[in-house]
Amino acid sequence: MRRIGALIAALVFALLSAPPAVAIEPPIIDPAVVPPDETGPDQATEQRRVCSAPTAFANANFADKPWANDYLRITDAQKFATGAGVTVAVIDTGVNGSPRVPAEPGGDFVDKAGNGMSDWISSGVQRCGWAGNRWSPTNAVH
């Protein structure tokens, strides 16, 4: 019982003798200096290569699930983690929307007149597929 009393006394002493927490003052932001809220590149961009078409290996079997899906029990997780109602913003090279990868127009940092709905190097399509791909029994990666 003496140990508990000593511990409580030490804790009370430490709390009462500790210096107060302080924070720095937030910086003052001049609204006249804030850059305009516009999407697009700072300087002109140009497309230097021809758009690539998606490819797949010959005789690829995308029905085979990767071993990690079984190890991580992805099928069990999908029963309660559906992602329904979640909006995801992907900042990349654009996206080619499809029924499996639904997308909405947004900003375009490659083509100032564009809306982000074309992806000439398939990088954004891949990221959007990871974030919002609709499940299918033939998906290679869920």
Coordinates of C-alpha atoms in Angstrom, one line a residue:
M1 CA 0.0 0.0 0.0
R2 CA 2.9 2.3 0.7
R3 CA 4.2 1.8 -2.8
I4 CA 0.9 2.8 -4.4
G5 CA 0.8 5.9 -2.1
A6 CA 4.4 6.8 -3.1
L7 CA 3.6 6.3 -6.7
I8 CA 0.5 8.5 -6.6
A9 CA 2.4 11.2 -4.7
A10 CA 5.3 11.2 -7.3
L11 CA 2.8 11.3 -10.1
V12 CA 0.9 14.3 -8.6
F13 CA 4.2 16.1 -7.9
A14 CA 5.3 15.5 -11.5
L15 CA 2.1 16.8 -12.9
L16 CA 1.9 19.9 -10.7
S17 CA 5.6 20.9 -11.2
A18 CA 5.7 20.4 -14.9
P19 CA 6.0 23.6 -17.0
P20 CA 2.9 24.5 -19.0
A21 CA 2.7 23.5 -22.7
V22 CA 3.1 26.4 -25.1
A23 CA 2.6 26.7 -28.8
I24 CA 4.0 29.0 -31.4
E25 CA 1.9 31.7 -32.9
P26 CA 0.4 30.7 -36.3
P27 CA 1.9 32.7 -39.2
I28 CA -0.1 35.6 -40.6
I29 CA -1.0 34.9 -44.3
D30 CA -1.6 37.9 -46.6
P31 CA -4.5 37.0 -48.9
A32 CA -3.0 39.3 -51.6
V33 CA 0.1 37.1 -51.8
V34 CA -1.6 33.7 -52.0
P35 CA -1.3 32.2 -55.5
P36 CA -4.5 31.9 -57.5
D37 CA -6.4 28.7 -57.2
E38 CA -6.1 27.4 -60.7
T39 CA -5.2 23.9 -62.0
G40 CA -2.8 23.5 -64.8
P41 CA 1.0 23.6 -65.4
D42 CA 3.1 26.6 -64.6
Q43 CA 4.6 26.5 -68.1
A44 CA 3.5 25.0 -71.4
T45 CA 3.8 21.2 -71.7
E46 CA 4.0 19.0 -74.8
Q47 CA 3.3 15.4 -75.6
R48 CA 6.6 13.9 -76.9
R49 CA 5.6 10.3 -77.4
V50 CA 2.7 8.5 -79.0
C51 CA 0.1 7.1 -76.6
S52 CA 0.7 3.5 -75.7
A53 CA -2.0 0.9 -75.9
P54 CA -2.5 -1.4 -72.9
T55 CA -0.8 -4.8 -73.4
A56 CA -0.9 -8.2 -71.8
F57 CA 1.4 -11.2 -72.1
A58 CA 0.3 -13.9 -74.5
N59 CA -1.5 -16.7 -72.9
A60 CA -1.8 -14.8 -69.6
N61 CA -4.3 -16.3 -67.2
F62 CA -5.8 -13.5 -65.2
A63 CA -8.2 -15.9 -63.4
D64 CA -5.4 -17.1 -61.2
K65 CA -5.3 -15.2 -58.0
P66 CA -1.9 -14.1 -56.6
W67 CA -0.7 -16.1 -53.6
A68 CA -0.8 -12.9 -51.5
N69 CA -4.6 -12.7 -51.8
D70 CA -4.9 -16.0 -49.9
Y71 CA -2.2 -15.1 -47.4
L72 CA -3.8 -11.8 -46.5
R73 CA -7.4 -13.3 -46.6
I74 CA -8.5 -10.6 -49.1
T75 CA -11.8 -12.4 -49.8
D76 CA -12.7 -12.3 -46.0
A77 CA -11.8 -8.6 -45.8
Q78 CA -14.0 -7.8 -48.9
K79 CA -17.1 -9.0 -47.0
F80 CA -17.0 -5.9 -44.8
A81 CA -14.5 -3.5 -46.4
T82 CA -16.4 -2.6 -49.6
G83 CA -15.2 1.0 -50.0
A84 CA -18.8 2.0 -50.9
G85 CA -19.4 5.7 -50.7
V86 CA -15.7 6.6 -50.6
T87 CA -14.4 9.3 -53.0
V88 CA -10.8 9.1 -54.0
A89 CA -8.8 11.8 -55.8
V90 CA -5.8 10.5 -57.9
I91 CA -3.2 13.0 -58.9
D92 CA -1.4 11.4 -61.9
T93 CA -1.4 11.5 -65.7
G94 CA -5.2 11.2 -66.1
V95 CA -7.5 8.3 -66.5
N96 CA -9.4 6.5 -69.2
G97 CA -12.7 5.8 -67.4
S98 CA -14.6 2.5 -67.9
P99 CA -17.4 0.6 -66.2
R100 CA -14.8 -1.1 -64.0
V101 CA -12.9 2.1 -63.2
P102 CA -15.5 4.8 -62.9
A103 CA -14.0 8.3 -63.1
E104 CA -15.2 11.9 -63.2
P105 CA -13.6 14.8 -65.0
G106 CA -11.1 16.9 -63.0
G107 CA -8.0 19.0 -63.4
D108 CA -5.4 18.3 -66.1
F109 CA -1.8 19.3 -65.6
V110 CA -0.7 18.0 -69.0
D111 CA -3.3 19.6 -71.3
K112 CA -4.5 22.9 -69.9
A113 CA -7.7 22.6 -72.0
G114 CA -8.2 19.0 -70.9
N115 CA -10.2 17.5 -68.0
G116 CA -8.1 14.6 -66.9
M117 CA -10.1 12.0 -68.8
S118 CA -7.3 10.7 -71.0
D119 CA -4.1 9.0 -69.9
W120 CA -1.5 8.7 -72.7
I121 CA 1.0 6.7 -70.6
S122 CA -1.4 4.6 -68.5
S123 CA 0.1 5.6 -65.2
G124 CA -3.1 7.2 -63.8
V125 CA -5.2 4.4 -65.1
Q126 CA -3.1 1.9 -63.1
R127 CA -3.4 4.0 -59.9
C128 CA -7.1 4.5 -60.3
G129 CA -7.5 0.7 -60.8
W130 CA -5.7 0.1 -57.5
A131 CA -7.9 2.7 -55.7
G132 CA -11.3 2.1 -57.3
N133 CA -11.4 -1.0 -59.4
R134 CA -14.7 -2.8 -59.1
W135 CA -14.3 -6.4 -58.1
S136 CA -14.7 -9.2 -60.6
P137 CA -14.1 -13.0 -60.2
T138 CA -11.5 -12.7 -63.0
N139 CA -9.4 -9.9 -61.5
A140 CA -5.8 -10.8 -61.1
V141 CA -5.4 -8.5 -58.2
H142 CA -8.4 -7.4 -56.1

